[in-house]
Coordinates of C-alpha atoms in Angstrom, one line a residue:
Chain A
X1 CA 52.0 255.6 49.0
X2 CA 52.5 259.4 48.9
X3 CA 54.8 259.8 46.0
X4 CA 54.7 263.7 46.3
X5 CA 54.3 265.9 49.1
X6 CA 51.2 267.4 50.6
X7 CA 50.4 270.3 48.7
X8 CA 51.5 268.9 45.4
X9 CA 49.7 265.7 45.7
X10 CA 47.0 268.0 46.1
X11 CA 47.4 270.4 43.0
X12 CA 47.7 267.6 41.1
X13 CA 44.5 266.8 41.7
X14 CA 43.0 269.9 41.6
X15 CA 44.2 269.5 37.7
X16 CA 43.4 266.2 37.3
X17 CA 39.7 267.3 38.0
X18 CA 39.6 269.0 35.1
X19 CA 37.7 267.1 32.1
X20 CA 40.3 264.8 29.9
X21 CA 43.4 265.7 32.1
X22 CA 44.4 262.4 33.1
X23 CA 46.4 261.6 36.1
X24 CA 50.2 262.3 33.8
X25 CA 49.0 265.5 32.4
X26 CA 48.0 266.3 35.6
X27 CA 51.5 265.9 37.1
X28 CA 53.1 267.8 34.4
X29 CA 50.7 270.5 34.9
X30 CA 51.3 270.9 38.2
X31 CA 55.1 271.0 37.8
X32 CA 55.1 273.6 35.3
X33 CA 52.8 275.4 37.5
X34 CA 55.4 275.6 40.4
X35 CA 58.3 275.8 38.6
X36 CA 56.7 279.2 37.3
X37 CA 57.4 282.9 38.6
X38 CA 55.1 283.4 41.6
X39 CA 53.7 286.4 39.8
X40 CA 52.6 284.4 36.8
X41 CA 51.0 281.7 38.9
X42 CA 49.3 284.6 40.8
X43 CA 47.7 285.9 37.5
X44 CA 46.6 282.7 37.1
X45 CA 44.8 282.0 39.7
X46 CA 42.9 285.6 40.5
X47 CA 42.2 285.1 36.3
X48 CA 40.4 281.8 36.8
X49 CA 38.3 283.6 40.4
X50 CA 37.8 286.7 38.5
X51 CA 36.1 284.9 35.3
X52 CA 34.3 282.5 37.4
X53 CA 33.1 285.6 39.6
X54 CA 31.8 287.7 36.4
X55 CA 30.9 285.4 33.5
X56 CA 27.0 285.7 33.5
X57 CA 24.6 285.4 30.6
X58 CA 23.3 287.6 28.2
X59 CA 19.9 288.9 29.1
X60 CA 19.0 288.4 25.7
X61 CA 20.7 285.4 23.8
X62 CA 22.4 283.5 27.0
X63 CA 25.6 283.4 25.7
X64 CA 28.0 284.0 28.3
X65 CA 30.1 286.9 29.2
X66 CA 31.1 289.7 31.1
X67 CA 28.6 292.4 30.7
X68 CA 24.5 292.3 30.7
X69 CA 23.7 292.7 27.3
X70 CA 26.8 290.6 25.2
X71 CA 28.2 292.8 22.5
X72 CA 27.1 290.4 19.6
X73 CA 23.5 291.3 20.8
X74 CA 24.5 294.7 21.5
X75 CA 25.9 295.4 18.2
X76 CA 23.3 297.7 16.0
X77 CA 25.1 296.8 12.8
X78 CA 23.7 292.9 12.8
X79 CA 20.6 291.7 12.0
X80 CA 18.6 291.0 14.9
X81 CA 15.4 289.2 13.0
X82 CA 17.1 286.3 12.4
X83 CA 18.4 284.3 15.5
X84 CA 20.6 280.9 14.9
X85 CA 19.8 278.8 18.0
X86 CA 23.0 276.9 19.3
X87 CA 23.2 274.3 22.6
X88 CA 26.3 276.2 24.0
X89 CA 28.2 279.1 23.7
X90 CA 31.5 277.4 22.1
X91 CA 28.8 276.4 19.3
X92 CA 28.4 279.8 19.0
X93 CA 32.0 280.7 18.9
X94 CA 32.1 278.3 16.0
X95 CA 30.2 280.2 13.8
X96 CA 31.4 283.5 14.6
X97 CA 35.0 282.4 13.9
X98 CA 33.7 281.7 10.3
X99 CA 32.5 285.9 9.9
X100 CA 29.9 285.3 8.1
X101 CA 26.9 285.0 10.2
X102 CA 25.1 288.3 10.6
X103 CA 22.1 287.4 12.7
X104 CA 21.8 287.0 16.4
X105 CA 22.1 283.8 18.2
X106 CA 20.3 282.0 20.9
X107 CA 22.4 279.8 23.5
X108 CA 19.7 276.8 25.0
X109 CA 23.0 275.8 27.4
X110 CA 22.0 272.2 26.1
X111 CA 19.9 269.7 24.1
X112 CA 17.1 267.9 25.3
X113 CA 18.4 264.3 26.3
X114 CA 16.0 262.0 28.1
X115 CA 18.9 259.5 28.7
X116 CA 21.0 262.4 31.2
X117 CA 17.2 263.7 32.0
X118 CA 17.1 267.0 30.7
X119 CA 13.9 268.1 29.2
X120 CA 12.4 271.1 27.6
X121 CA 12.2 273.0 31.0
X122 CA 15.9 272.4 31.2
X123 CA 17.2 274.2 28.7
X124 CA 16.4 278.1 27.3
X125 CA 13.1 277.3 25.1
X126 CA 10.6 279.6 26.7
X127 CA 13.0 282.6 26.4
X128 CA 13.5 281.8 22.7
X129 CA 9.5 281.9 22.5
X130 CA 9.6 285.2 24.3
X131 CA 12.2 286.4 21.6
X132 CA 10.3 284.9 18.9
X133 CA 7.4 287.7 20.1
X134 CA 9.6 290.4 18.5
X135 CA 10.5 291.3 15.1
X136 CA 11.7 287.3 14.1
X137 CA 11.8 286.9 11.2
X138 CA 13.6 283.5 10.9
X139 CA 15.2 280.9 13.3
X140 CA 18.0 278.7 12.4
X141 CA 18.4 275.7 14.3
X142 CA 21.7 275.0 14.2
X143 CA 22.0 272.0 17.8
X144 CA 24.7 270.0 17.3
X145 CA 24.1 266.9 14.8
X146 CA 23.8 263.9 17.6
X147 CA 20.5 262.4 19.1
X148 CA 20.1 265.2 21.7
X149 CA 20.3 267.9 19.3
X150 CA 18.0 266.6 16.2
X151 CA 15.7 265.7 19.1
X152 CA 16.0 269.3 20.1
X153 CA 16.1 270.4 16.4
X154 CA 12.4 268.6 16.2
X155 CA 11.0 269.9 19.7
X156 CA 12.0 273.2 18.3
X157 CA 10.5 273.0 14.8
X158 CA 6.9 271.9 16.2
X159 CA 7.0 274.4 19.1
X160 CA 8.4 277.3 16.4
X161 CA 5.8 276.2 13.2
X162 CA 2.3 277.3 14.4
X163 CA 4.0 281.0 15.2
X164 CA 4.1 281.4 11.0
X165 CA 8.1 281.7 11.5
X166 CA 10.2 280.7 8.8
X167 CA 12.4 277.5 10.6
X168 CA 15.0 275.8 9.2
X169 CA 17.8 273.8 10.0
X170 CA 21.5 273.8 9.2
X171 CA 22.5 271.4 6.4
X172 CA 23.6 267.7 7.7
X173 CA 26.2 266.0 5.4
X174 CA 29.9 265.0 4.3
X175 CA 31.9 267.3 5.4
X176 CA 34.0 269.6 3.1
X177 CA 37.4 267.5 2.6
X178 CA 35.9 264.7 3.8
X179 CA 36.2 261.3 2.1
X180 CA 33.5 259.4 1.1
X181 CA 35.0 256.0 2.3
X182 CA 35.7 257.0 5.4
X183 CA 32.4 258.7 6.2
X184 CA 29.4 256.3 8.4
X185 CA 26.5 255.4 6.4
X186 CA 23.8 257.8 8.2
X187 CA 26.3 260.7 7.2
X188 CA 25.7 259.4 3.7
X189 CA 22.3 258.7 3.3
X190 CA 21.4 262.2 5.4
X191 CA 24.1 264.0 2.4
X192 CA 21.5 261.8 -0.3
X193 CA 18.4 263.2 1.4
X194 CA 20.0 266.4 1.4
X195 CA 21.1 267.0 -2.7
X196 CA 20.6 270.0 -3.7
X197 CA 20.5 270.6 -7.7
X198 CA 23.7 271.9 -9.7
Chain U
X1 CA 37.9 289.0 16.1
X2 CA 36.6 288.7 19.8
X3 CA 35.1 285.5 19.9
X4 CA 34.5 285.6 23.8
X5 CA 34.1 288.2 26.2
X6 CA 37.2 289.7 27.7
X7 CA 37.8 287.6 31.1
X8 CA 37.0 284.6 29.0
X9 CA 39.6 285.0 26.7
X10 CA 41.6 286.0 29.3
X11 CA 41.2 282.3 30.9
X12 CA 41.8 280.5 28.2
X13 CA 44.6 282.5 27.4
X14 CA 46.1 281.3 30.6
X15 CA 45.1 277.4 30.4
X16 CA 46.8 277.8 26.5
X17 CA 49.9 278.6 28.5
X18 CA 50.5 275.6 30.0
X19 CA 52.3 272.8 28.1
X20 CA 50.8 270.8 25.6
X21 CA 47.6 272.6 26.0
X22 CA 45.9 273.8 23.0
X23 CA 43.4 276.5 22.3
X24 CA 40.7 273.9 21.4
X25 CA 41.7 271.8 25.2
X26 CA 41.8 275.8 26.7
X27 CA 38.5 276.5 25.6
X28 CA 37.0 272.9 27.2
X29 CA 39.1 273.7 30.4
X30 CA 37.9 277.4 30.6
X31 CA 34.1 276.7 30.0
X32 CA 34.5 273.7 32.4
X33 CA 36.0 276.3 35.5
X34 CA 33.1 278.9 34.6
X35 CA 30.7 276.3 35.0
X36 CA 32.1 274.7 38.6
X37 CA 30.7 276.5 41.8
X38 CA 32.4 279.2 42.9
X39 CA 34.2 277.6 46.2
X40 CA 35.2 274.9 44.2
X41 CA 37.3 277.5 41.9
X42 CA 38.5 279.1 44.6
X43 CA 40.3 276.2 46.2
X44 CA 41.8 275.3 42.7
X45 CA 43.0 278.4 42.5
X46 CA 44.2 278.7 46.2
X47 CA 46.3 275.3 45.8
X48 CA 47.8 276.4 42.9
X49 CA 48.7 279.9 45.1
X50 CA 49.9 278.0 47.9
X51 CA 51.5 274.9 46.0
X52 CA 53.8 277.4 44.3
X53 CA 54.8 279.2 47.8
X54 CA 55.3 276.2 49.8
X55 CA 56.9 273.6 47.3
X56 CA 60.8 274.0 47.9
X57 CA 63.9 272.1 47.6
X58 CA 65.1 269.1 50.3
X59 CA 68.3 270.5 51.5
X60 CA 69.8 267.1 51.5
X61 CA 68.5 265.4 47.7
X62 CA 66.9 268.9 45.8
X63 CA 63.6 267.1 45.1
X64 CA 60.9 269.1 45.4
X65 CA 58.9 268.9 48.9
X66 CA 57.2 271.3 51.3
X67 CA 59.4 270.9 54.1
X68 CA 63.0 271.4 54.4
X69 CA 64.3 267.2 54.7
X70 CA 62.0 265.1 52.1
X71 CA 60.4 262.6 53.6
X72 CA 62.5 260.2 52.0
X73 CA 65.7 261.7 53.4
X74 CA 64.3 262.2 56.6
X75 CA 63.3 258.6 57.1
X76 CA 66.0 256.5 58.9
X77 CA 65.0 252.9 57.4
X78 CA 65.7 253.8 53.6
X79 CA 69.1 252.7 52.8
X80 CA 71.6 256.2 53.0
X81 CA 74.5 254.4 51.6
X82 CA 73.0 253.8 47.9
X83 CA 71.9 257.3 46.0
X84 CA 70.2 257.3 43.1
X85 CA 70.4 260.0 40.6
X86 CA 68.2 261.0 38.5
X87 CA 67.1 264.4 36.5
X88 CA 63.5 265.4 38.1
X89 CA 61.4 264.4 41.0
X90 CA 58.9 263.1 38.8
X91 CA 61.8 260.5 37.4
X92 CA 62.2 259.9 41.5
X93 CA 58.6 259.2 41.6
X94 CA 58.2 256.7 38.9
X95 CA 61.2 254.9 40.9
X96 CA 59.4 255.4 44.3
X97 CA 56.0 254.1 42.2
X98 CA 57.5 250.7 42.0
X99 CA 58.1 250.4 45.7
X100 CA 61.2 248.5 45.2
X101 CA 64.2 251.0 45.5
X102 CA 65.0 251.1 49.7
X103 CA 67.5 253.9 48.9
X104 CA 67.7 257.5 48.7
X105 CA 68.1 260.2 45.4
X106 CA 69.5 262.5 44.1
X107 CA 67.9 265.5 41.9
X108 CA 69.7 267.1 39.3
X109 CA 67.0 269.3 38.4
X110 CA 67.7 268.8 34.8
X111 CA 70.7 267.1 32.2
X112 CA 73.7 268.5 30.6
X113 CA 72.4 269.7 27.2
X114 CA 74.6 271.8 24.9
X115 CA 71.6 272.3 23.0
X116 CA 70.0 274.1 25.0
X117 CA 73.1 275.8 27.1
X118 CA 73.0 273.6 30.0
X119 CA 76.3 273.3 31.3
X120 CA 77.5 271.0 34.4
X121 CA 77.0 274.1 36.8
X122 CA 73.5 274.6 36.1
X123 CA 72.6 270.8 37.1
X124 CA 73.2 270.1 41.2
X125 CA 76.5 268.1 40.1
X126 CA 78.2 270.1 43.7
X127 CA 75.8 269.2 45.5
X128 CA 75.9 265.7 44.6
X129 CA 79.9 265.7 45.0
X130 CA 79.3 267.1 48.5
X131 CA 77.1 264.3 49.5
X132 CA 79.6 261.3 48.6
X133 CA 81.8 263.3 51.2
X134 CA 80.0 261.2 53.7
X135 CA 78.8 257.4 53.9
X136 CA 77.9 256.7 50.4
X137 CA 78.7 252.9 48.9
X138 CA 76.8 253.4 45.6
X139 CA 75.9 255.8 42.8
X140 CA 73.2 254.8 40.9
X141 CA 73.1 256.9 38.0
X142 CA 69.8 256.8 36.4
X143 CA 68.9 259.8 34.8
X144 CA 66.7 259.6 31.2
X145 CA 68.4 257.6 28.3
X146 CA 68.0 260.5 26.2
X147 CA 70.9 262.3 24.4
X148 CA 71.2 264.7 27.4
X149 CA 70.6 261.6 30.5
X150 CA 73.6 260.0 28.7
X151 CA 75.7 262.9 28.5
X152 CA 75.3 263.6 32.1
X153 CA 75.8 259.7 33.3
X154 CA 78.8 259.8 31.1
X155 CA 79.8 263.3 32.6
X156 CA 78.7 262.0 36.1
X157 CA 80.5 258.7 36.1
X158 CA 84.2 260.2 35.0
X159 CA 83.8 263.1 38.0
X160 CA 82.5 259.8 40.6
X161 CA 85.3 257.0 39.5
X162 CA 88.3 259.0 41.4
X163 CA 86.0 258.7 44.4
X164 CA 86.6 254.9 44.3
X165 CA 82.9 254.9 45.4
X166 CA 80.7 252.1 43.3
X167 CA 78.9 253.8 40.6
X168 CA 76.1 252.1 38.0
X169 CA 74.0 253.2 35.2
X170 CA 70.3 251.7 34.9
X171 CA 70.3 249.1 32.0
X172 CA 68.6 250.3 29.0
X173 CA 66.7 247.9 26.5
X174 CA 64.0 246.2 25.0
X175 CA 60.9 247.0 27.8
X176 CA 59.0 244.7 29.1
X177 CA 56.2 244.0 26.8
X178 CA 57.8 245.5 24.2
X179 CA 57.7 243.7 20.6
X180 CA 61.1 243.6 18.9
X181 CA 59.1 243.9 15.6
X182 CA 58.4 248.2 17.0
X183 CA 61.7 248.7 18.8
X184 CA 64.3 250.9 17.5
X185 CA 67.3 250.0 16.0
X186 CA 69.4 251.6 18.6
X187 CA 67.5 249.9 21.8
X188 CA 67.5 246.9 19.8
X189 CA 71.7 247.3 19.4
X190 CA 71.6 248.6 23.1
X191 CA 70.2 245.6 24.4
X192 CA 72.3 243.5 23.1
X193 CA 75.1 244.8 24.0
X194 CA 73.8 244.8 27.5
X195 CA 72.9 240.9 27.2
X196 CA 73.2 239.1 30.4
X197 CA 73.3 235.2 30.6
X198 CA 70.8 232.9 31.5

């Protein structure tokens, strides 16, 4: 049964593509959309063909954006022996919203997960090895804390160590505000291997 | 702080636009059209071109279609005699979903709201009059049992009684499936006042 016509049967779609847009949010999507000045929806549209046409990735870290060289790696003023390995660039954006980070980053675009088969060659390893041939002076593995990115965190670690780079890993634990009764139990016991002194 | 490049932002600027998106849903949305081929982004963003310039009015019910007659007013077995009124097309398509209602609508295009300045002439009450002009037996009035749907329906049935034409409101209630124990006082009160016997 064709509940709307043609093309907006057809936009709703287009929107319920997208990932966690259900068939509802869809619908209201595509409502607001025509309901909008034609202008607006114009700016819209040439936005989403004009990113898609010019996001690349850094030549250096991988991170993506508009330019060759991203300004985080192009920026002089930060400290470009120490590069914090992330599995995408949102990862990235995560730490750099905190403005504290003064390294460089590396973007894998992933984690190593035999269950989706990606492996090593999948993912941004041998240019981080490349990297690590200039001035490194440490790497911070910061993958996400699931399966695929401690398994990442690990591959990393052993192909990193015999280099005589200083490795480490972001801290796994409770997080700040977090209470302890509502926290799993590998959370826990990773925060009891984890103590650090007072 | 510039998190992303500049057409990134830019995108996800646009996707936090729409309703009930938020910058973390943006971000997803963004990084998810990025990462889609290139065709496939231009056809998302074609539709949403074309949906906008094609999607009009029906000159006969004001629901939103590509062509000039809906197909629902332009098909000769649905019942013209018995128009239902209700406040958007989506509201028409959750009636046409149940595949019950043989009849034709009616589209307001909104509710009386004082709230938020809408008065009778900025809802298609005129057009609506106009229509009972011809061969029209019933007046469903079905818009949303909101404050604003009962205003209207309220408003709507006083300007439709001189007619002498037949004119209903959809029964409001407890909804099917729906435990007593999480209703509202005020459906609760509602249905019982609309009690019909066994």
């Amino acid at each position: 049964m064709e509940l709307y016509s043609g093309m907006m049967s057809k936009l709703i779609e287009e929107f319920a593509s997208l990932p966690g847009i259900g068939q509802k949010t869809a619908q209201r999507l595509a409502f607001y959309i025509v309901n909008q000045p034609k202008e607006q929806v114009k700016i819209f549209a040439d936005t989403m063909i004009e990113a898609r046409e010019k996001i690349c990735y850094c030549r250096e870290c991988f991170t993506m954006t508009d330019r060759e060289i991203c300004p985080i790696c192009a920026n002089t003023r930060r400290d470009h022996s120490t590069i914090m390995v992330v599995e995408t660039t949102r990862d990235q954006a995560a730490y750099e919203k905190t403005g504290k980070y003064e390294g460089v980053y590396h973007v894998l675009g992933g984690a190593i997960s035999p269950m989706l088969g990606v492996g090593p060659g999948d993912i941004r390893l041998k240019e981080l090895i490349q990297r690590l041939q200039g001035d490194v002076k440490e790497v911070i593995i910061a993958t996400n804390s699931t399966l695929e990115g401690e398994t990442t965190a690990m591959y990393l670690g052993k192909l990193i160590k015999p280099s005589g780079i200083k490795c480490t890993r972001i801290a796994s634990g409770v997080p700040v505000g977090g209470d302890l009764e509502y926290i799993d139990e590998v959370t826990l016991l990773r925060a009891l291997d984890g103590r650090t002194e007072l």
